[in-house]
Amino acid sequence: MQLRVRQLGALCVLALALTQAAFRFQDDEKTPLGKKMSAINTAFKAVGRQIEDPAQNASTLKQLDIIEKNAKESLTLEPEKKGQIPAAQQAKFVADYKAGMQTFIETVGKLRTAVKAGNNAEAVKIIDSMKDQQRESHKEFRIRKAGAPPGL
């Protein structure tokens, strides 16, 4: 019995060590742009969960600040996928990415205006259009990781 407890304890310690190593490796893998996009995604998910509730508008505005800050900082970075594009088309690829990010920032501004006005029904429509924009942009500018679902 005591041997099984020791084995279970050793297994738990090993599992914890492997999990922590995997999380460190995952963070090290992200590019600067990937880190910005991850912050945007986290805040965007929070907004999506609370957008219908006017009582959450203050929190929503804080999340929109996070989204806007990281989106503006993302304008100075280039997608990793640029390296997979032929050299002659790279400038257009980066310009298209920056134009898309600028459109996204403008849409965040519209969302902020709707939330400040307490027009949560309009804000929900804007969120839906942002989700569509996200899917399309990720198809074009993001490297699809192995095993990832299409469009993400």
CSV table of N, CA and C in Angstrom, one decimal:
chain,number,residue,atom,x,y,z
A,1,MET,N,0.8,-1.2,0.0
A,1,MET,CA,0.0,0.0,0.0
A,1,MET,C,0.9,1.3,0.0
A,2,GLN,N,1.9,1.3,0.9
A,2,GLN,CA,2.8,2.4,1.0
A,2,GLN,C,3.5,2.6,-0.4
A,3,LEU,N,3.8,1.6,-1.1
A,3,LEU,CA,4.5,1.7,-2.3
A,3,LEU,C,3.7,2.4,-3.4
A,4,ARG,N,2.4,2.0,-3.4
A,4,ARG,CA,1.4,2.7,-4.3
A,4,ARG,C,1.3,4.2,-4.1
A,5,VAL,N,1.3,4.6,-2.8
A,5,VAL,CA,1.2,6.0,-2.5
A,5,VAL,C,2.4,6.7,-3.0
A,6,ARG,N,3.6,6.1,-2.8
A,6,ARG,CA,4.8,6.7,-3.3
A,6,ARG,C,4.8,6.8,-4.8
A,7,GLN,N,4.3,5.8,-5.4
A,7,GLN,CA,4.3,5.8,-6.9
A,7,GLN,C,3.3,6.9,-7.4
A,8,LEU,N,2.2,7.0,-6.7
A,8,LEU,CA,1.2,8.0,-7.1
A,8,LEU,C,1.8,9.4,-6.9
A,9,GLY,N,2.5,9.6,-5.8
A,9,GLY,CA,3.1,10.9,-5.5
A,9,GLY,C,4.1,11.2,-6.5
A,10,ALA,N,4.9,10.3,-6.9
A,10,ALA,CA,6.0,10.5,-7.9
A,10,ALA,C,5.3,10.8,-9.2
A,11,LEU,N,4.3,10.2,-9.5
A,11,LEU,CA,3.6,10.4,-10.8
A,11,LEU,C,3.0,11.8,-10.8
A,12,CYS,N,2.4,12.3,-9.7
A,12,CYS,CA,1.9,13.6,-9.6
A,12,CYS,C,3.0,14.7,-9.8
A,13,VAL,N,4.1,14.5,-9.1
A,13,VAL,CA,5.2,15.4,-9.2
A,13,VAL,C,5.7,15.5,-10.7
A,14,LEU,N,5.8,14.3,-11.3
A,14,LEU,CA,6.3,14.3,-12.7
A,14,LEU,C,5.3,15.0,-13.6
A,15,ALA,N,4.0,14.7,-13.4
A,15,ALA,CA,3.0,15.4,-14.3
A,15,ALA,C,3.0,16.9,-14.1
A,16,LEU,N,3.2,17.4,-12.9
A,16,LEU,CA,3.3,18.8,-12.6
A,16,LEU,C,4.5,19.4,-13.3
A,17,ALA,N,5.6,18.7,-13.2
A,17,ALA,CA,6.8,19.2,-13.9
A,17,ALA,C,6.7,19.3,-15.4
A,18,LEU,N,6.1,18.3,-16.0
A,18,LEU,CA,5.9,18.3,-17.4
A,18,LEU,C,4.9,19.4,-17.8
A,19,THR,N,3.9,19.6,-17.1
A,19,THR,CA,2.9,20.6,-17.4
A,19,THR,C,3.5,22.0,-17.4
A,20,GLN,N,4.3,22.3,-16.3
A,20,GLN,CA,5.0,23.6,-16.2
A,20,GLN,C,5.9,23.8,-17.4
A,21,ALA,N,6.7,22.8,-17.8
A,21,ALA,CA,7.6,22.9,-18.9
A,21,ALA,C,6.8,23.1,-20.2
A,22,ALA,N,5.7,22.5,-20.4
A,22,ALA,CA,4.9,22.7,-21.6
A,22,ALA,C,4.4,24.1,-21.7
A,23,PHE,N,3.9,24.7,-20.5
A,23,PHE,CA,3.5,26.1,-20.5
A,23,PHE,C,4.6,27.0,-20.8
A,24,ARG,N,5.8,26.8,-20.3
A,24,ARG,CA,6.9,27.7,-20.5
A,24,ARG,C,7.3,27.6,-22.0
A,25,PHE,N,7.3,26.4,-22.6
A,25,PHE,CA,7.6,26.2,-24.0
A,25,PHE,C,6.6,26.9,-24.9
A,26,GLN,N,5.3,26.8,-24.5
A,26,GLN,CA,4.3,27.5,-25.3
A,26,GLN,C,4.5,29.0,-25.3
A,27,ASP,N,4.8,29.6,-24.1
A,27,ASP,CA,5.0,31.0,-24.1
A,27,ASP,C,6.3,31.4,-24.9
A,28,ASP,N,7.3,30.6,-24.8
A,28,ASP,CA,8.5,30.9,-25.6
A,28,ASP,C,8.3,30.9,-27.1
A,29,GLU,N,7.4,30.1,-27.5
A,29,GLU,CA,7.1,29.9,-28.9
A,29,GLU,C,6.5,31.1,-29.6
A,30,LYS,N,5.8,31.9,-28.8
A,30,LYS,CA,5.0,33.1,-29.3
A,30,LYS,C,5.9,34.2,-29.8
A,31,THR,N,5.6,34.7,-30.9
A,31,THR,CA,6.3,35.9,-31.4
A,31,THR,C,5.8,37.1,-30.7
A,32,PRO,N,6.4,38.3,-30.8
A,32,PRO,CA,5.9,39.5,-30.2
A,32,PRO,C,4.5,39.8,-30.7
A,33,LEU,N,4.2,39.6,-32.0
A,33,LEU,CA,2.9,39.8,-32.6
A,33,LEU,C,1.9,38.8,-32.0
A,34,GLY,N,2.4,37.5,-31.8
A,34,GLY,CA,1.5,36.5,-31.3
A,34,GLY,C,1.1,36.8,-29.8
A,35,LYS,N,2.0,37.4,-29.1
A,35,LYS,CA,1.7,37.8,-27.7
A,35,LYS,C,0.6,38.9,-27.7
A,36,LYS,N,0.8,39.9,-28.6
A,36,LYS,CA,-0.2,41.0,-28.7
A,36,LYS,C,-1.6,40.4,-29.1
A,37,MET,N,-1.6,39.5,-30.1
A,37,MET,CA,-2.8,38.9,-30.5
A,37,MET,C,-3.5,38.0,-29.5
A,38,SER,N,-2.7,37.4,-28.7
A,38,SER,CA,-3.2,36.6,-27.6
A,38,SER,C,-3.9,37.5,-26.5
A,39,ALA,N,-3.3,38.6,-26.2
A,39,ALA,CA,-3.9,39.6,-25.3
A,39,ALA,C,-5.2,40.1,-25.9
A,40,ILE,N,-5.2,40.4,-27.2
A,40,ILE,CA,-6.4,40.9,-27.8
A,40,ILE,C,-7.5,39.8,-27.7
A,41,ASN,N,-7.1,38.6,-28.0
A,41,ASN,CA,-8.1,37.5,-28.0
A,41,ASN,C,-8.7,37.2,-26.7
A,42,THR,N,-7.9,37.3,-25.6
A,42,THR,CA,-8.4,37.1,-24.3
A,42,THR,C,-9.4,38.2,-23.9
A,43,ALA,N,-9.1,39.4,-24.2
A,43,ALA,CA,-10.0,40.5,-23.9
A,43,ALA,C,-11.2,40.4,-24.8
A,44,PHE,N,-11.1,40.1,-26.0
A,44,PHE,CA,-12.2,40.0,-27.0
A,44,PHE,C,-13.2,38.9,-26.5
A,45,LYS,N,-12.7,37.8,-26.0
A,45,LYS,CA,-13.6,36.7,-25.4
A,45,LYS,C,-14.3,37.3,-24.2
A,46,ALA,N,-13.7,38.0,-23.4
A,46,ALA,CA,-14.4,38.6,-22.2
A,46,ALA,C,-15.5,39.5,-22.7
A,47,VAL,N,-15.2,40.4,-23.6
A,47,VAL,CA,-16.2,41.3,-24.2
A,47,VAL,C,-17.4,40.5,-24.7
A,48,GLY,N,-17.1,39.4,-25.5
A,48,GLY,CA,-18.1,38.6,-26.1
A,48,GLY,C,-19.1,38.0,-25.1
A,49,ARG,N,-18.5,37.6,-23.9
A,49,ARG,CA,-19.3,37.0,-22.9
A,49,ARG,C,-20.2,38.0,-22.1
A,50,GLN,N,-19.8,39.3,-22.1
A,50,GLN,CA,-20.5,40.2,-21.2
A,50,GLN,C,-21.2,41.3,-22.0
A,51,ILE,N,-21.1,41.3,-23.3
A,51,ILE,CA,-21.6,42.5,-24.1
A,51,ILE,C,-23.1,42.7,-24.0
A,52,GLU,N,-23.8,41.6,-23.8
A,52,GLU,CA,-25.3,41.8,-23.8
A,52,GLU,C,-25.8,42.4,-22.4
A,53,ASP,N,-24.9,42.4,-21.4
A,53,ASP,CA,-25.3,42.9,-20.1
A,53,ASP,C,-24.9,44.3,-19.9
A,54,PRO,N,-25.8,45.3,-19.9
A,54,PRO,CA,-25.5,46.7,-19.7
A,54,PRO,C,-24.8,46.9,-18.3
A,55,ALA,N,-25.0,46.1,-17.4
A,55,ALA,CA,-24.4,46.2,-16.1
A,55,ALA,C,-22.9,46.0,-16.1
A,56,GLN,N,-22.4,45.3,-17.2
A,56,GLN,CA,-21.0,45.0,-17.4
A,56,GLN,C,-20.3,46.0,-18.3
A,57,ASN,N,-21.0,47.1,-18.6
A,57,ASN,CA,-20.4,48.0,-19.6
A,57,ASN,C,-19.0,48.6,-19.1
A,58,ALA,N,-18.9,48.9,-17.9
A,58,ALA,CA,-17.6,49.5,-17.3
A,58,ALA,C,-16.5,48.5,-17.6
A,59,SER,N,-16.7,47.2,-17.3
A,59,SER,CA,-15.7,46.2,-17.5
A,59,SER,C,-15.5,46.0,-19.0
A,60,THR,N,-16.5,46.1,-19.8
A,60,THR,CA,-16.3,46.0,-21.2
A,60,THR,C,-15.4,47.1,-21.8
A,61,LEU,N,-15.6,48.3,-21.3
A,61,LEU,CA,-14.8,49.4,-21.7
A,61,LEU,C,-13.3,49.2,-21.3
A,62,LYS,N,-13.1,48.6,-20.2
A,62,LYS,CA,-11.7,48.3,-19.8
A,62,LYS,C,-11.1,47.2,-20.7
A,63,GLN,N,-11.9,46.2,-21.1
A,63,GLN,CA,-11.4,45.2,-22.0
A,63,GLN,C,-11.1,45.8,-23.4
A,64,LEU,N,-12.0,46.8,-23.8
A,64,LEU,CA,-11.8,47.5,-25.1
A,64,LEU,C,-10.5,48.3,-25.1
A,65,ASP,N,-10.1,48.8,-23.9
A,65,ASP,CA,-8.8,49.6,-23.8
A,65,ASP,C,-7.7,48.6,-24.1
A,66,ILE,N,-7.8,47.4,-23.5
A,66,ILE,CA,-6.7,46.4,-23.7
A,66,ILE,C,-6.6,46.0,-25.2
A,67,ILE,N,-7.8,45.8,-25.8
A,67,ILE,CA,-7.8,45.4,-27.2
A,67,ILE,C,-7.2,46.5,-28.1
A,68,GLU,N,-7.6,47.7,-27.8
A,68,GLU,CA,-7.2,48.9,-28.7
A,68,GLU,C,-5.6,49.1,-28.5
A,69,LYS,N,-5.2,49.0,-27.3
A,69,LYS,CA,-3.7,49.2,-27.0
A,69,LYS,C,-2.9,48.2,-27.7
A,70,ASN,N,-3.3,46.9,-27.6
A,70,ASN,CA,-2.5,45.9,-28.3
A,70,ASN,C,-2.7,45.9,-29.8
A,71,ALA,N,-3.8,46.3,-30.3
A,71,ALA,CA,-4.0,46.4,-31.7
A,71,ALA,C,-3.1,47.5,-32.3
A,72,LYS,N,-3.1,48.6,-31.6
A,72,LYS,CA,-2.2,49.7,-32.1
A,72,LYS,C,-0.7,49.3,-32.1
A,73,GLU,N,-0.3,48.6,-31.0
A,73,GLU,CA,1.0,48.1,-31.0
A,73,GLU,C,1.3,47.1,-32.0
A,74,SER,N,0.3,46.3,-32.4
A,74,SER,CA,0.5,45.3,-33.5
A,74,SER,C,0.7,45.9,-34.9
A,75,LEU,N,0.3,47.2,-35.0
A,75,LEU,CA,0.6,47.9,-36.3
A,75,LEU,C,2.0,48.0,-36.6
A,76,THR,N,2.9,48.0,-35.6
A,76,THR,CA,4.3,48.2,-35.8
A,76,THR,C,5.0,46.8,-36.0
A,77,LEU,N,4.3,45.7,-35.9
A,77,LEU,CA,4.9,44.4,-36.1
A,77,LEU,C,4.4,43.8,-37.4
A,78,GLU,N,5.0,42.7,-37.8
A,78,GLU,CA,4.7,42.1,-39.1
A,78,GLU,C,4.4,40.6,-38.8
A,79,PRO,N,3.4,40.1,-39.6
A,79,PRO,CA,3.0,38.7,-39.4
A,79,PRO,C,4.1,37.7,-39.7
A,80,GLU,N,4.2,36.6,-39.0
A,80,GLU,CA,5.3,35.6,-39.2
A,80,GLU,C,5.1,35.0,-40.6
A,81,LYS,N,3.9,35.0,-41.1
A,81,LYS,CA,3.6,34.4,-42.4
A,81,LYS,C,4.3,35.1,-43.5
A,82,LYS,N,4.7,36.3,-43.3
A,82,LYS,CA,5.4,37.1,-44.3
A,82,LYS,C,6.6,36.4,-44.9
A,83,GLY,N,7.3,35.6,-44.1
A,83,GLY,CA,8.4,34.8,-44.6
A,83,GLY,C,8.0,33.7,-45.6
A,84,GLN,N,6.8,33.4,-45.6
A,84,GLN,CA,6.3,32.3,-46.6
A,84,GLN,C,5.8,32.9,-47.9
A,85,ILE,N,5.7,34.2,-48.0
A,85,ILE,CA,5.2,34.9,-49.1
A,85,ILE,C,6.4,35.3,-50.0
A,86,PRO,N,6.2,35.1,-51.4
A,86,PRO,CA,7.3,35.5,-52.3
A,86,PRO,C,7.7,37.0,-52.0
A,87,ALA,N,9.0,37.2,-52.2
A,87,ALA,CA,9.6,38.6,-51.9
A,87,ALA,C,8.9,39.7,-52.6
A,88,ALA,N,8.5,39.5,-53.8
A,88,ALA,CA,7.8,40.5,-54.6
A,88,ALA,C,6.4,40.9,-54.0
A,89,GLN,N,5.8,40.0,-53.3
A,89,GLN,CA,4.5,40.2,-52.7
A,89,GLN,C,4.5,40.6,-51.2
A,90,GLN,N,5.6,40.6,-50.6
A,90,GLN,CA,5.7,40.8,-49.2
A,90,GLN,C,5.2,42.2,-48.8
A,91,ALA,N,5.6,43.2,-49.5
A,91,ALA,CA,5.2,44.6,-49.2
A,91,ALA,C,3.7,44.7,-49.2
A,92,LYS,N,3.1,44.2,-50.2
A,92,LYS,CA,1.6,44.2,-50.3
A,92,LYS,C,1.0,43.5,-49.2
A,93,PHE,N,1.5,42.3,-48.8
A,93,PHE,CA,1.0,41.5,-47.7
A,93,PHE,C,1.0,42.3,-46.4
A,94,VAL,N,2.2,42.9,-46.1
A,94,VAL,CA,2.3,43.7,-44.9
A,94,VAL,C,1.3,44.9,-44.9
A,95,ALA,N,1.2,45.6,-46.1
A,95,ALA,CA,0.3,46.7,-46.2
A,95,ALA,C,-1.2,46.3,-46.0
A,96,ASP,N,-1.5,45.1,-46.5
A,96,ASP,CA,-2.9,44.6,-46.3
A,96,ASP,C,-3.1,44.2,-44.9
A,97,TYR,N,-2.1,43.7,-44.2
A,97,TYR,CA,-2.2,43.4,-42.8
A,97,TYR,C,-2.5,44.7,-42.0
A,98,LYS,N,-1.7,45.7,-42.3
A,98,LYS,CA,-1.8,46.9,-41.5
A,98,LYS,C,-3.1,47.6,-41.8
A,99,ALA,N,-3.6,47.5,-43.0
A,99,ALA,CA,-4.9,48.1,-43.4
A,99,ALA,C,-6.0,47.3,-42.6
A,100,GLY,N,-5.9,46.0,-42.5
A,100,GLY,CA,-6.9,45.2,-41.8
A,100,GLY,C,-6.9,45.6,-40.3
A,101,MET,N,-5.7,45.7,-39.7
A,101,MET,CA,-5.6,46.1,-38.3
A,101,MET,C,-6.1,47.5,-38.1
A,102,GLN,N,-5.9,48.4,-39.0
A,102,GLN,CA,-6.5,49.7,-38.9
A,102,GLN,C,-8.0,49.7,-38.9
A,103,THR,N,-8.6,48.9,-39.8
A,103,THR,CA,-10.0,48.7,-39.8
A,103,THR,C,-10.5,48.1,-38.5
A,104,PHE,N,-9.8,47.1,-38.0
A,104,PHE,CA,-10.1,46.5,-36.7
A,104,PHE,C,-10.2,47.6,-35.6
A,105,ILE,N,-9.2,48.5,-35.6
A,105,ILE,CA,-9.1,49.5,-34.5
A,105,ILE,C,-10.3,50.5,-34.7
A,106,GLU,N,-10.6,50.8,-35.9
A,106,GLU,CA,-11.8,51.7,-36.1
A,106,GLU,C,-13.1,51.0,-35.7
A,107,THR,N,-13.2,49.7,-35.9
A,107,THR,CA,-14.4,48.9,-35.4
A,107,THR,C,-14.4,48.9,-33.9
A,108,VAL,N,-13.3,48.8,-33.2
A,108,VAL,CA,-13.2,48.8,-31.8
A,108,VAL,C,-13.7,50.2,-31.3
A,109,GLY,N,-13.4,51.3,-32.0
A,109,GLY,CA,-13.9,52.6,-31.7
A,109,GLY,C,-15.4,52.7,-31.8
A,110,LYS,N,-16.0,52.1,-32.9
A,110,LYS,CA,-17.4,52.0,-33.0
A,110,LYS,C,-18.1,51.2,-31.9
A,111,LEU,N,-17.5,50.1,-31.5
A,111,LEU,CA,-18.0,49.3,-30.4
A,111,LEU,C,-17.9,50.1,-29.1
A,112,ARG,N,-16.9,50.8,-28.9
A,112,ARG,CA,-16.7,51.6,-27.7
A,112,ARG,C,-17.9,52.7,-27.6
A,113,THR,N,-18.1,53.3,-28.7
A,113,THR,CA,-19.2,54.3,-28.8
A,113,THR,C,-20.5,53.7,-28.5
A,114,ALA,N,-20.8,52.5,-29.0
A,114,ALA,CA,-22.1,51.9,-28.8
A,114,ALA,C,-22.2,51.5,-27.3
A,115,VAL,N,-21.1,51.0,-26.7
A,115,VAL,CA,-21.2,50.6,-25.3
A,115,VAL,C,-21.3,51.8,-24.4
A,116,LYS,N,-20.6,52.9,-24.7
A,116,LYS,CA,-20.8,54.1,-23.9
A,116,LYS,C,-22.2,54.7,-23.9
A,117,ALA,N,-22.8,54.5,-25.1
A,117,ALA,CA,-24.2,55.0,-25.3
A,117,ALA,C,-25.2,54.1,-24.7
A,118,GLY,N,-24.8,52.9,-24.2
A,118,GLY,CA,-25.7,51.9,-23.6
A,118,GLY,C,-26.4,51.2,-24.6
A,119,ASN,N,-26.0,51.2,-25.9
A,119,ASN,CA,-26.7,50.5,-27.0
A,119,ASN,C,-26.1,49.1,-27.2
A,120,ASN,N,-26.4,48.2,-26.2
A,120,ASN,CA,-25.8,46.9,-26.2
A,120,ASN,C,-26.2,46.1,-27.4
A,121,ALA,N,-27.5,46.3,-27.9
A,121,ALA,CA,-28.0,45.5,-29.0
A,121,ALA,C,-27.1,45.8,-30.3
A,122,GLU,N,-26.8,47.1,-30.5
A,122,GLU,CA,-25.9,47.4,-31.6
A,122,GLU,C,-24.5,46.9,-31.3
A,123,ALA,N,-24.0,46.9,-30.1
A,123,ALA,CA,-22.7,46.4,-29.8
A,123,ALA,C,-22.6,44.9,-30.1
A,124,VAL,N,-23.7,44.2,-29.9
A,124,VAL,CA,-23.7,42.7,-30.2
A,124,VAL,C,-23.5,42.5,-31.7
A,125,LYS,N,-24.1,43.4,-32.5
A,125,LYS,CA,-24.0,43.3,-34.0
A,125,LYS,C,-22.6,43.6,-34.4
A,126,ILE,N,-22.0,44.6,-33.7
A,126,ILE,CA,-20.6,44.9,-34.1
A,126,ILE,C,-19.7,43.8,-33.7
A,127,ILE,N,-19.9,43.2,-32.5
A,127,ILE,CA,-19.1,42.0,-32.1
A,127,ILE,C,-19.2,40.9,-33.2
A,128,ASP,N,-20.4,40.6,-33.7
A,128,ASP,CA,-20.5,39.6,-34.7
A,128,ASP,C,-19.8,39.9,-35.9
A,129,SER,N,-19.8,41.2,-36.4
A,129,SER,CA,-19.0,41.6,-37.6
A,129,SER,C,-17.5,41.4,-37.3
A,130,MET,N,-17.1,41.7,-36.1
A,130,MET,CA,-15.7,41.6,-35.7
A,130,MET,C,-15.2,40.1,-35.7
A,131,LYS,N,-16.1,39.2,-35.3
A,131,LYS,CA,-15.8,37.8,-35.4
A,131,LYS,C,-15.6,37.4,-36.8
A,132,ASP,N,-16.4,37.8,-37.7
A,132,ASP,CA,-16.3,37.5,-39.1
A,132,ASP,C,-15.0,38.1,-39.7
A,133,GLN,N,-14.7,39.3,-39.3
A,133,GLN,CA,-13.4,39.9,-39.7
A,133,GLN,C,-12.2,39.1,-39.2
A,134,GLN,N,-12.3,38.7,-38.0
A,134,GLN,CA,-11.2,37.9,-37.4
A,134,GLN,C,-11.0,36.6,-38.2
A,135,ARG,N,-12.1,35.9,-38.5
A,135,ARG,CA,-11.9,34.6,-39.2
A,135,ARG,C,-11.2,34.9,-40.6
A,136,GLU,N,-11.7,35.8,-41.3
A,136,GLU,CA,-11.1,36.1,-42.6
A,136,GLU,C,-9.7,36.6,-42.5
A,137,SER,N,-9.4,37.4,-41.6
A,137,SER,CA,-8.0,37.9,-41.4
A,137,SER,C,-7.0,36.8,-41.0
A,138,HIS,N,-7.5,35.9,-40.1
A,138,HIS,CA,-6.7,34.8,-39.7
A,138,HIS,C,-6.4,33.8,-40.9
A,139,LYS,N,-7.4,33.6,-41.7
A,139,LYS,CA,-7.1,32.8,-42.9
A,139,LYS,C,-6.0,33.3,-43.8
A,140,GLU,N,-6.0,34.7,-43.9
A,140,GLU,CA,-5.0,35.3,-44.8
A,140,GLU,C,-3.7,35.5,-44.1
A,141,PHE,N,-3.6,36.0,-42.9
A,141,PHE,CA,-2.4,36.5,-42.3
A,141,PHE,C,-1.7,35.5,-41.3
A,142,ARG,N,-2.4,34.5,-40.8
A,142,ARG,CA,-1.9,33.7,-39.8
A,142,ARG,C,-1.4,32.3,-40.3
A,143,ILE,N,-0.3,31.8,-39.8
A,143,ILE,CA,0.1,30.5,-40.1
A,143,ILE,C,-0.7,29.5,-39.4
A,144,ARG,N,-1.3,28.6,-40.1
A,144,ARG,CA,-2.2,27.6,-39.5
A,144,ARG,C,-1.4,26.5,-38.9
A,145,LYS,N,-1.5,26.4,-37.6
A,145,LYS,CA,-0.8,25.4,-36.8
A,145,LYS,C,-1.4,24.0,-37.1
A,146,ALA,N,-0.5,23.0,-37.1
A,146,ALA,CA,-1.0,21.6,-37.3
A,146,ALA,C,-2.0,21.2,-36.2
A,147,GLY,N,-3.1,20.7,-36.7
A,147,GLY,CA,-4.2,20.2,-35.8
A,147,GLY,C,-5.2,21.3,-35.4
A,148,ALA,N,-4.9,22.5,-35.9
A,148,ALA,CA,-5.9,23.6,-35.6
A,148,ALA,C,-7.1,23.5,-36.5
A,149,PRO,N,-8.3,23.9,-36.0
A,149,PRO,CA,-9.4,23.8,-36.8
A,149,PRO,C,-9.3,24.9,-37.9
A,150,PRO,N,-10.0,24.7,-39.1
A,150,PRO,CA,-9.9,25.6,-40.2
A,150,PRO,C,-10.5,27.0,-39.7
A,151,GLY,N,-9.8,28.0,-40.2
A,151,GLY,CA,-10.3,29.4,-40.0
A,151,GLY,C,-9.7,30.0,-38.7
A,152,LEU,N,-8.9,29.2,-37.9
A,152,LEU,CA,-8.4,29.8,-36.7
A,152,LEU,C,-6.9,29.9,-36.8
